[in-house]
Coordinates of C-alpha atoms in Angstrom, one line a residue:
X1 CA 0.9 -25.5 3.4
X2 CA 2.2 -24.9 -0.2
X3 CA 2.0 -28.7 -0.8
X4 CA -1.3 -28.9 1.0
X5 CA -2.5 -30.9 4.0
X6 CA -5.2 -33.5 4.2
X7 CA -8.3 -33.6 6.4
X8 CA -10.8 -36.4 6.7
X9 CA -14.3 -35.5 5.5
X10 CA -16.6 -38.6 5.7
X11 CA -14.7 -41.5 4.2
X12 CA -12.7 -39.5 1.6
X13 CA -9.7 -37.3 2.4
X14 CA -9.9 -33.8 1.1
X15 CA -6.8 -31.8 0.2
X16 CA -6.7 -28.3 1.7
X17 CA -4.5 -25.8 -0.2
X18 CA -3.2 -22.4 0.9
X19 CA -5.2 -19.5 -0.6
X20 CA -3.6 -18.0 -3.6
X21 CA -1.6 -14.8 -2.9
X22 CA -1.3 -12.3 -5.8
X23 CA 1.9 -10.3 -5.5
X24 CA 1.5 -7.0 -7.5
X25 CA 4.6 -5.0 -8.4
X26 CA 4.2 -1.7 -10.1
X27 CA 7.5 -0.4 -11.7
X28 CA 8.8 2.4 -13.7
X29 CA 12.4 2.8 -14.7
X30 CA 13.7 0.4 -12.1
X31 CA 16.9 -0.6 -13.9
X32 CA 18.1 -4.0 -12.7
X33 CA 16.2 -3.7 -9.4
X34 CA 13.1 -5.4 -10.8
X35 CA 15.1 -8.5 -11.7
X36 CA 16.7 -8.6 -8.3
X37 CA 13.4 -8.2 -6.6
X38 CA 11.9 -11.1 -8.5
X39 CA 15.0 -13.2 -7.8
X40 CA 14.6 -12.5 -4.1
X41 CA 10.9 -13.5 -4.1
X42 CA 11.6 -16.7 -6.0
X43 CA 14.4 -17.6 -3.5
X44 CA 12.2 -16.9 -0.5
X45 CA 9.6 -19.5 -1.6
X46 CA 6.3 -19.6 0.3
X47 CA 2.6 -20.2 -0.4
X48 CA 1.0 -20.6 -3.7
X49 CA 1.3 -17.3 -5.5
X50 CA 1.1 -15.4 -8.8
X51 CA 3.2 -12.3 -9.5
X52 CA 1.9 -9.4 -11.6
X53 CA 4.3 -6.8 -12.8
X54 CA 2.8 -3.6 -14.0
X55 CA 5.2 -1.7 -16.3
X56 CA 3.9 1.8 -15.8
X57 CA 5.6 3.5 -18.8
X58 CA 9.2 2.5 -18.3
X59 CA 11.7 3.8 -20.9
X60 CA 14.9 2.2 -19.5
X61 CA 14.2 -1.3 -20.6
X62 CA 13.8 -2.6 -17.0
X63 CA 11.0 -5.0 -18.1
X64 CA 12.6 -6.2 -21.4
X65 CA 13.9 -9.4 -19.8
X66 CA 10.3 -10.4 -19.0
X67 CA 9.2 -9.7 -22.5
X68 CA 12.1 -11.7 -24.0
X69 CA 11.8 -14.7 -21.6
X70 CA 8.5 -14.7 -19.7
X71 CA 8.9 -16.3 -16.3
X72 CA 6.5 -19.0 -15.0
X73 CA 4.0 -17.5 -12.7
X74 CA 4.8 -13.9 -13.7
X75 CA 2.4 -11.8 -15.7
X76 CA 3.6 -8.6 -17.2
X77 CA 1.0 -5.8 -17.8
X78 CA 1.5 -2.5 -19.6
X79 CA 0.3 0.4 -17.4
X80 CA 1.4 3.3 -19.5
X81 CA 1.8 6.1 -16.9
X82 CA -1.1 5.4 -14.5
X83 CA 0.8 6.6 -11.5
X84 CA 1.6 4.5 -8.4
X85 CA -1.9 4.2 -6.9
X86 CA -3.6 3.3 -10.2
X87 CA -0.8 1.0 -11.3
X88 CA -1.5 -1.0 -8.1
X89 CA -5.2 -1.0 -8.9
X90 CA -4.6 -2.1 -12.4
X91 CA -2.5 -5.0 -11.2
X92 CA -5.1 -5.9 -8.6
X93 CA -7.9 -6.0 -11.2
X94 CA -6.0 -8.8 -13.1
X95 CA -5.2 -10.7 -9.9
X96 CA -6.8 -14.0 -8.9
X97 CA -5.7 -14.3 -5.3
X98 CA -7.8 -14.1 -2.1
X99 CA -5.0 -12.0 -0.7
X100 CA -3.1 -9.2 -2.5
X101 CA 0.5 -8.2 -1.6
X102 CA 1.7 -5.0 -3.1
X103 CA 5.5 -4.6 -3.4
X104 CA 7.9 -2.0 -4.7
X105 CA 10.3 -3.2 -7.4
X106 CA 13.3 -2.6 -5.3
X107 CA 13.0 -5.0 -2.3
X108 CA 14.8 -8.0 -0.8
X109 CA 12.5 -10.4 1.1
X110 CA 13.4 -13.1 3.6
X111 CA 12.4 -16.8 3.5
X112 CA 8.8 -17.3 4.8
X113 CA 7.9 -13.6 4.4
X114 CA 4.7 -14.1 2.4
X115 CA 3.3 -16.8 4.8
X116 CA 4.0 -14.7 7.8
X117 CA 2.5 -11.4 6.6
X118 CA -0.6 -13.0 5.2
X119 CA -1.3 -15.3 8.2
X120 CA -3.0 -12.5 10.3
X121 CA -5.3 -11.9 7.3
X122 CA -6.2 -15.5 6.9
X123 CA -6.8 -16.0 10.7
X124 CA -8.9 -12.9 11.0
X125 CA -6.5 -10.7 13.2
X126 CA -6.1 -8.0 10.6
X127 CA -7.2 -6.9 7.1
X128 CA -3.9 -5.1 6.1
X129 CA -0.5 -6.3 7.2
X130 CA 3.0 -4.8 6.6
X131 CA 6.4 -6.2 7.6
X132 CA 9.2 -4.2 9.3
X133 CA 11.0 -2.3 6.6
X134 CA 14.9 -1.9 6.7
X135 CA 16.9 0.5 4.7
X136 CA 19.2 -1.3 2.2
X137 CA 21.8 1.4 2.8
X138 CA 21.7 0.8 6.6
X139 CA 20.0 -2.4 7.5
X140 CA 20.1 -1.4 11.2
X141 CA 17.6 1.4 10.4
X142 CA 14.2 -0.4 10.6
X143 CA 10.7 1.0 10.7
X144 CA 7.7 -0.9 12.1
X145 CA 4.8 0.8 10.4
X146 CA 4.3 4.5 10.1
X147 CA 2.5 7.3 11.9
X148 CA 2.1 11.1 11.4
X149 CA 3.5 13.9 13.5
X150 CA 1.7 17.1 14.4
X151 CA 2.4 18.5 10.9
X152 CA 1.1 15.4 9.1
X153 CA 4.7 14.3 8.3
X154 CA 5.7 10.7 7.8
X155 CA 7.2 9.1 10.9
X156 CA 8.6 5.6 11.2
X157 CA 7.5 3.7 14.3
X158 CA 9.9 1.9 16.7
X159 CA 9.6 -1.8 17.5
X160 CA 6.2 -2.4 19.2
X161 CA 6.1 -3.4 22.8
X162 CA 3.7 -6.3 21.9
X163 CA 4.0 -8.3 18.7
X164 CA 2.3 -8.1 16.3
X165 CA 0.8 -4.6 16.7
X166 CA -1.8 -2.4 15.1
X167 CA -0.4 0.7 13.4
X168 CA -2.0 3.8 11.9
X169 CA -0.2 3.5 8.5
X170 CA 1.3 0.7 6.4
X171 CA 4.1 1.7 4.0
X172 CA 3.1 0.8 0.4
X173 CA 6.6 -0.6 -0.3
X174 CA 5.3 -3.9 1.0
X175 CA 1.8 -4.5 2.3
X176 CA -0.7 -7.4 2.1
X177 CA -4.5 -6.9 2.2
X178 CA -7.5 -9.1 2.0
X179 CA -9.1 -8.9 -1.4
X180 CA -12.5 -8.5 0.1
X181 CA -11.4 -5.5 2.2
X182 CA -9.5 -4.0 -0.7
X183 CA -12.5 -4.2 -3.0
X184 CA -14.9 -3.0 -0.4
X185 CA -12.8 0.1 0.2
X186 CA -12.3 0.8 -3.5
X187 CA -8.6 0.0 -3.6
X188 CA -6.0 2.7 -3.7
X189 CA -7.4 6.2 -4.4
X190 CA -8.1 6.3 -8.2
X191 CA -8.0 10.1 -8.2
X192 CA -4.3 10.3 -7.2
X193 CA -1.6 11.3 -9.6
X194 CA 1.9 10.0 -10.3
X195 CA 3.3 9.6 -6.7
X196 CA 2.7 10.5 -3.1
X197 CA 0.3 9.8 -0.2
X198 CA -1.1 6.6 -1.9
X199 CA -0.3 4.3 1.0
X200 CA -1.1 6.9 3.7
X201 CA -4.6 7.5 2.3
X202 CA -5.2 3.8 1.8
X203 CA -4.3 3.0 5.4
X204 CA -6.4 5.9 6.7
X205 CA -9.4 4.8 4.6
X206 CA -9.1 1.2 5.8
X207 CA -9.2 2.2 9.4
X208 CA -12.1 4.6 8.8
X209 CA -14.0 1.9 7.0
X210 CA -13.7 -0.4 10.0
X211 CA -10.7 -2.5 8.9
X212 CA -7.5 -3.1 10.8
X213 CA -3.9 -2.4 9.8
X214 CA -1.1 -4.4 11.5
X215 CA 2.7 -4.7 11.5
X216 CA 4.3 -8.1 11.7
X217 CA 7.7 -7.4 13.3
X218 CA 8.8 -11.0 12.8
X219 CA 9.4 -10.2 9.1
X220 CA 11.9 -7.6 7.9
X221 CA 11.9 -6.7 4.2
X222 CA 14.9 -4.7 3.0
X223 CA 14.0 -1.7 0.8
X224 CA 16.1 0.5 -1.4
X225 CA 15.4 4.1 -0.5
X226 CA 16.3 6.4 -3.4
X227 CA 17.4 10.1 -3.1
X228 CA 15.7 10.9 -6.4
X229 CA 12.8 9.5 -8.5
X230 CA 13.8 7.6 -11.7
X231 CA 11.0 9.5 -13.5
X232 CA 9.6 13.1 -13.3
X233 CA 7.3 13.8 -10.3
X234 CA 7.3 17.5 -9.4
X235 CA 5.3 19.2 -6.6
X236 CA 2.0 19.4 -8.3
X237 CA 0.9 15.7 -8.0
X238 CA 2.2 15.5 -4.5
X239 CA 0.2 18.5 -3.4
X240 CA -2.8 17.2 -5.4
X241 CA -2.7 13.9 -3.5
X242 CA -2.3 15.5 -0.1
X243 CA -5.2 17.9 -0.6
X244 CA -7.4 15.1 -2.1
X245 CA -6.7 12.9 0.9
X246 CA -7.7 15.7 3.3
X247 CA -10.8 16.6 1.4
X248 CA -12.0 13.0 1.2
X249 CA -11.5 12.1 4.8
X250 CA -10.8 15.0 7.2
X251 CA -13.3 17.2 9.1
X252 CA -13.4 20.9 8.2
X253 CA -10.9 22.1 10.9
X254 CA -8.3 19.6 9.7
X255 CA -8.9 20.5 6.1
X256 CA -8.3 24.1 7.0
X257 CA -4.9 23.2 8.5
X258 CA -3.9 21.2 5.5
X259 CA -4.9 24.1 3.2
X260 CA -2.8 26.6 5.3
X261 CA 0.2 24.2 5.2
X262 CA -0.1 23.8 1.4
X263 CA -1.0 27.3 0.4
X264 CA 2.6 28.6 0.1
X265 CA 3.4 26.2 -2.8
X266 CA 3.1 28.0 -6.2
X267 CA 1.0 25.1 -7.5
X268 CA -1.6 25.4 -4.8
X269 CA -4.3 27.5 -6.5
X270 CA -4.4 25.6 -9.7
X271 CA -4.4 22.2 -7.9
X272 CA -7.2 23.3 -5.6
X273 CA -9.3 24.6 -8.4
X274 CA -9.0 21.4 -10.3
X275 CA -10.0 19.4 -7.2
X276 CA -13.0 21.5 -6.5
X277 CA -14.2 21.1 -10.1
X278 CA -13.8 17.3 -10.0
X279 CA -15.5 14.4 -8.2
X280 CA -14.2 15.2 -4.8
X281 CA -17.4 16.3 -3.1
X282 CA -19.5 13.4 -4.4
X283 CA -16.8 11.0 -3.3
X284 CA -16.4 12.6 0.1
X285 CA -20.2 12.4 0.7
X286 CA -20.2 8.7 -0.2
X287 CA -17.2 8.0 2.2
X288 CA -18.8 9.9 5.1
X289 CA -21.9 7.7 4.7
X290 CA -20.0 4.5 4.5
X291 CA -17.3 4.9 7.1
X292 CA -17.5 3.4 10.6
X293 CA -15.1 5.7 12.3
X294 CA -14.4 9.5 12.2
X295 CA -11.0 11.1 11.6
X296 CA -11.2 12.3 15.2
X297 CA -11.4 8.6 16.3
X298 CA -8.4 7.8 14.1
X299 CA -6.2 10.6 15.5
X300 CA -7.2 9.8 19.1
X301 CA -6.7 6.1 18.6
X302 CA -3.1 6.5 17.6
X303 CA -2.2 9.7 19.5
X304 CA -1.7 11.8 16.5
X305 CA -1.8 15.5 17.4
X306 CA -3.1 16.9 14.1

């Protein structure tokens, strides 16, 4: 499809081209991993694409090679400390594609990966698609989408019995989404800070808004899982993002459970006060009006006991 295929319309052939896919890569202090990720994407080939790298305030020079020698089809943007969710939104705002693919800057992708994970979007089977994700340190450890346990903790899913399969949550390390659905849902949560819960909230919101999240097990992307962040994170932004997700989308009983789980953290009171004084209640009211499914529906649909 990258070279196009012809159909006959009247007496004149018309060239059909694959829709443009925009690959958005937020990065901050990635060392040489960004270069390796781009090399992997170029080697894999695939449909017509553009690549947008958002340098979100790196101070290790990881993006300098792009400044010195810009690569064809790669656009480098300066984010300046937006945080993961808003760096993705910033890249998406500059994208031209009908389909957006968000990738971490520490991935290895196989040949044909982009065609395969965007196909369910183009043919209408799904609105968000993630591949299987393998651990670079142990490539036999593979997750097929994500769910929550009874404590709202991240749990990788095993291979689905039927392929491909709908899953509750798509990991943000690599996921594709229809631009139309992305824009309708408002993208990643703009009120999130630094790191944490961005992909979980995004997947939950997509389901609640009536969109579908799917894993394509035929594609396995290898991801470098790090034991420490290459930039300061701390507990406060993670707690902020968890509470914000709950306040935006959960019913009162579930919010109460999240509050009880989070209250022991020293940062809880200050974070909660800041949330209550912000835009959270206005945005919650808007989401409750717009969504097609309740959080009860979501939890029951995927057997999540929270």
